[in-house]
Amino acid sequence: MAAFSREPGRGRVAILAGAGNLPTHVARAIRSAGEDPFIIALSAEADGDWTSFQHERIGTGDFAAVERIVRVNGIDRLILSGSVKRRPEWREIRPTWKTLARMPGVVRTLLRGGDDQVLRMVIALIEGAGARVIGAHEVAPDLVATLGTLTSIEPDAASKRDIVAGREAALALGLLDVGQAAVAIGGRVIALEGVEGTDEMLARVADLRRRGRLSTSRKGVLVKFCKPGQDERADLPTIGAGTVRGLIEAGLAGVAVEAGRSLLLEREAAISAANEAGIFIAGVTRED
Amino acid sequence: MAAFSREPGRGRVAILAGAGNLPTHVARAIRSAGEDPFIIALSAEADGDWTSFQHERIGTGDFAAVERIVRVNGIDRLILSGSVKRRPEWREIRPTWKTLARMPGVVRTLLRGGDDQVLRMVIALIEGAGARVIGAHEVAPDLVATLGTLTSIEPDAASKRDIVAGREAALALGLLDVGQAAVAIGGRVIALEGVEGTDEMLARVADLRRRGRLSTSRKGVLVKFCKPGQDERADLPTIGAGTVRGLIEAGLAGVAVEAGRSLLLEREAAISAANEAGIFIAGVTRED
């Protein structure tokens, strides 16, 4: 068991964990970076195995429990990670008296607000409970995708055109608060991400490819960008070894993510799988 | 066999038919409206059964054949209908000397241009051959979706919110020249159309619904809008009885299309299927 450092006078870091395997990767990256995160798992969402971490399960709308856990465990920083597929029903929302008084409209926002609205409110409520909400990259900076090509394969001229086309679409999607990713082939955008997520969008592209609905002579690129207005304390756009498998299935040339505002999970496994398959992973910017 | 009228001094109308069943519906609607269309079927694309129409099959890039057919059959109006999934290879492009001289860059545009660019060029080439390119609705105005609710079921307040959210997304997509349709549930856009088309997007929504990835208490709406810059002589956004089946499978409350700039195929069958299923079909505008 590693000994975890804690700066003098500093509290513990916690992860409010939703669905998917992202919270598990974030928790491991935080351990690698030298801290031991406390896991607050949303019981209706979190599907990770948390037995090797100190953890507690709570209902999605249970702010009273968050406040208690933060206080009892001396948590001073909290990371939101993973997706929340189901909004809480109104009777599941348990705000504290303090947060209720400070934030009228909490219930309405939780039930009906856009994702970004809900996120801003959840952050305000948690910060009212005494912990600062931070991004995973602040504790585990190695997670962040850096600028430039990370693989031995570089994007060629055709892929660069696809990156430009895909980026325009991904940013437009982001403005609409719909998705973060697009696939462009031959300079044209052919698929856009909705709630299905990136992996399922790639499976769709693979299916279109198998059915001869896409160019056979052009490969194409997956592009993922942070939503223009996104709070960086929510999960940044993420890729990992699973994404590389999806790219191979879809016959794409590579993936471009926003440098500095995207997470690359399982970095070594992802890069070596990409190199083996002749696929590039590149960190790019909003402007050329 | 009906006798088809032709205005004195007026030529024949033709359909340049791509893939899908839309050209067949357009051809039938033109017959109902009293003219007998000549079908120019793109051999690599057109999958309709044209035995009951005078027709000829040509290669996708064969402008020389279009010019000959137009001249030989006295065609003065031509409708572009159906999709062209595969761009021609350069060696399949057979422009006439006349069109080549008039339009430098033809080959480059056909191979690499965006859909709208290619369309504008094809229209210019055909008009150079002597036929005016018109929209299907100019010969068969009954195809066009009109303003207001067409079914006995009206959109409720929740559906009206979904229409607003879906319209914003559909128009943004259209600006990017990607797709024309979006699905919104609970005021949030959850799916966007790429090259897969509306039917497959609805199948995806049905699948997400079955897997519990969407709200069970909210239905949602499919919204289809004409691309903001679209040449109305290309196929307008289209729905029909098949779309109603897709809406039922996806558990949606209804569909909103752009009034005056969308086609409603098999109008009676579509409306009666929608009424039976408790689903609305509405023609709406860009502004409220």
Short mmCIF file of C-alpha atoms in Angstrom, two decimals, chain A residues 119-242:
data_model
loop_
_atom_site.label_atom_id
_atom_site.label_comp_id
_atom_site.label_asym_id
_atom_site.label_seq_id
_atom_site.Cartn_x
_atom_site.Cartn_y
_atom_site.Cartn_z
CA LEU A 119 -23.74 21.68 -13.56
CA ARG A 120 -23.31 25.30 -12.50
CA MET A 121 -25.95 24.84 -9.84
CA VAL A 122 -24.48 21.59 -8.51
CA ILE A 123 -21.08 23.29 -8.27
CA ALA A 124 -22.58 26.23 -6.34
CA LEU A 125 -24.38 23.85 -3.97
CA ILE A 126 -21.25 21.79 -3.28
CA GLU A 127 -19.12 24.87 -2.77
CA GLY A 128 -21.77 26.04 -0.28
CA ALA A 129 -21.08 22.79 1.60
CA GLY A 130 -17.44 23.85 2.08
CA ALA A 131 -15.46 21.99 -0.62
CA ARG A 132 -13.97 23.65 -3.68
CA VAL A 133 -14.96 21.96 -6.96
CA ILE A 134 -11.90 21.39 -9.15
CA GLY A 135 -11.09 19.63 -12.43
CA ALA A 136 -9.48 16.18 -12.41
CA HIS A 137 -6.53 17.62 -14.32
CA GLU A 138 -5.69 19.87 -11.34
CA VAL A 139 -4.87 16.81 -9.22
CA ALA A 140 -3.69 14.53 -12.05
CA PRO A 141 -2.17 16.81 -14.73
CA ASP A 142 -0.80 13.81 -16.65
CA LEU A 143 -4.36 13.09 -17.77
CA VAL A 144 -4.44 16.15 -20.03
CA ALA A 145 -3.80 15.79 -23.78
CA THR A 146 -0.95 18.05 -24.84
CA LEU A 147 -0.41 19.99 -28.06
CA GLY A 148 0.97 18.15 -31.09
CA THR A 149 1.02 14.59 -32.35
CA LEU A 150 1.35 12.03 -29.54
CA THR A 151 1.83 9.02 -31.81
CA SER A 152 4.57 8.07 -34.26
CA ILE A 153 2.06 8.57 -37.11
CA GLU A 154 1.37 12.18 -38.09
CA PRO A 155 -1.92 13.40 -39.65
CA ASP A 156 -1.47 13.80 -43.45
CA ALA A 157 -2.92 16.62 -45.58
CA ALA A 158 -6.31 14.88 -45.98
CA SER A 159 -6.57 14.30 -42.23
CA LYS A 160 -5.71 17.94 -41.58
CA ARG A 161 -8.65 18.97 -43.76
CA ASP A 162 -10.88 16.56 -41.82
CA ILE A 163 -9.65 18.03 -38.53
CA VAL A 164 -10.68 21.53 -39.67
CA ALA A 165 -14.14 20.35 -40.81
CA GLY A 166 -14.71 18.22 -37.72
CA ARG A 167 -13.58 20.98 -35.38
CA GLU A 168 -16.06 23.46 -36.85
CA ALA A 169 -18.89 20.96 -36.33
CA ALA A 170 -17.78 19.90 -32.84
CA LEU A 171 -17.61 23.52 -31.69
CA ALA A 172 -21.05 24.27 -33.18
CA LEU A 173 -22.46 21.23 -31.37
CA GLY A 174 -20.85 22.41 -28.18
CA LEU A 175 -22.50 25.81 -28.47
CA LEU A 176 -25.83 23.97 -28.62
CA ASP A 177 -24.82 21.96 -25.51
CA VAL A 178 -25.50 18.71 -27.41
CA GLY A 179 -22.23 16.82 -27.85
CA GLN A 180 -18.50 17.30 -28.20
CA ALA A 181 -17.49 15.07 -31.09
CA ALA A 182 -17.81 14.78 -34.87
CA VAL A 183 -16.41 12.54 -37.60
CA ALA A 184 -15.26 14.06 -40.91
CA ILE A 185 -14.30 12.08 -44.01
CA GLY A 186 -12.99 13.67 -47.21
CA GLY A 187 -13.45 17.12 -45.67
CA ARG A 188 -17.16 16.52 -44.95
CA VAL A 189 -18.77 15.91 -41.56
CA ILE A 190 -20.68 12.64 -41.66
CA ALA A 191 -21.57 11.94 -38.01
CA LEU A 192 -22.32 14.03 -34.95
CA GLU A 193 -22.41 12.96 -31.34
CA GLY A 194 -25.64 13.17 -29.33
CA VAL A 195 -26.42 11.49 -26.00
CA GLU A 196 -25.24 8.14 -27.39
CA GLY A 197 -21.62 9.20 -26.77
CA THR A 198 -18.42 8.84 -28.77
CA ASP A 199 -18.08 5.05 -28.67
CA GLU A 200 -21.54 4.51 -30.12
CA MET A 201 -20.99 7.20 -32.74
CA LEU A 202 -17.82 5.34 -33.83
CA ALA A 203 -19.78 2.07 -33.96
CA ARG A 204 -22.27 3.83 -36.23
CA VAL A 205 -19.47 4.99 -38.54
CA ALA A 206 -18.10 1.42 -38.61
CA ASP A 207 -21.56 0.19 -39.59
CA LEU A 208 -21.95 2.83 -42.34
CA ARG A 209 -18.51 1.83 -43.61
CA ARG A 210 -19.41 -1.89 -43.71
CA ARG A 211 -22.58 -1.08 -45.65
CA GLY A 212 -20.66 0.91 -48.29
CA ARG A 213 -22.27 4.20 -47.28
CA LEU A 214 -18.90 5.93 -46.88
CA SER A 215 -15.97 6.56 -49.21
CA THR A 216 -13.73 3.53 -49.48
CA SER A 217 -10.72 5.60 -50.56
CA ARG A 218 -10.85 8.13 -47.69
CA LYS A 219 -10.26 7.38 -44.05
CA GLY A 220 -11.46 10.32 -41.97
CA VAL A 221 -10.88 11.68 -38.48
CA LEU A 222 -12.67 11.79 -35.12
CA VAL A 223 -12.54 15.27 -33.59
CA LYS A 224 -13.41 16.03 -29.95
CA PHE A 225 -13.49 19.53 -28.56
CA CYS A 226 -14.44 21.04 -25.26
CA LYS A 227 -17.78 22.87 -25.44
CA PRO A 228 -17.01 26.55 -25.98
CA GLY A 229 -18.77 27.56 -22.76
CA GLN A 230 -17.91 24.44 -20.77
CA ASP A 231 -16.92 24.74 -17.14
CA GLU A 232 -13.55 22.99 -17.08
CA ARG A 233 -14.41 21.52 -13.72
CA ALA A 234 -16.85 19.15 -15.43
CA ASP A 235 -15.37 16.19 -17.28
CA LEU A 236 -13.31 17.40 -20.20
CA PRO A 237 -13.70 15.54 -23.52
CA THR A 238 -12.05 12.17 -23.02
CA ILE A 239 -10.40 9.51 -25.13
CA GLY A 240 -8.60 6.31 -24.17
CA ALA A 241 -7.61 2.87 -25.36
CA GLY A 242 -11.29 2.09 -26.03
#
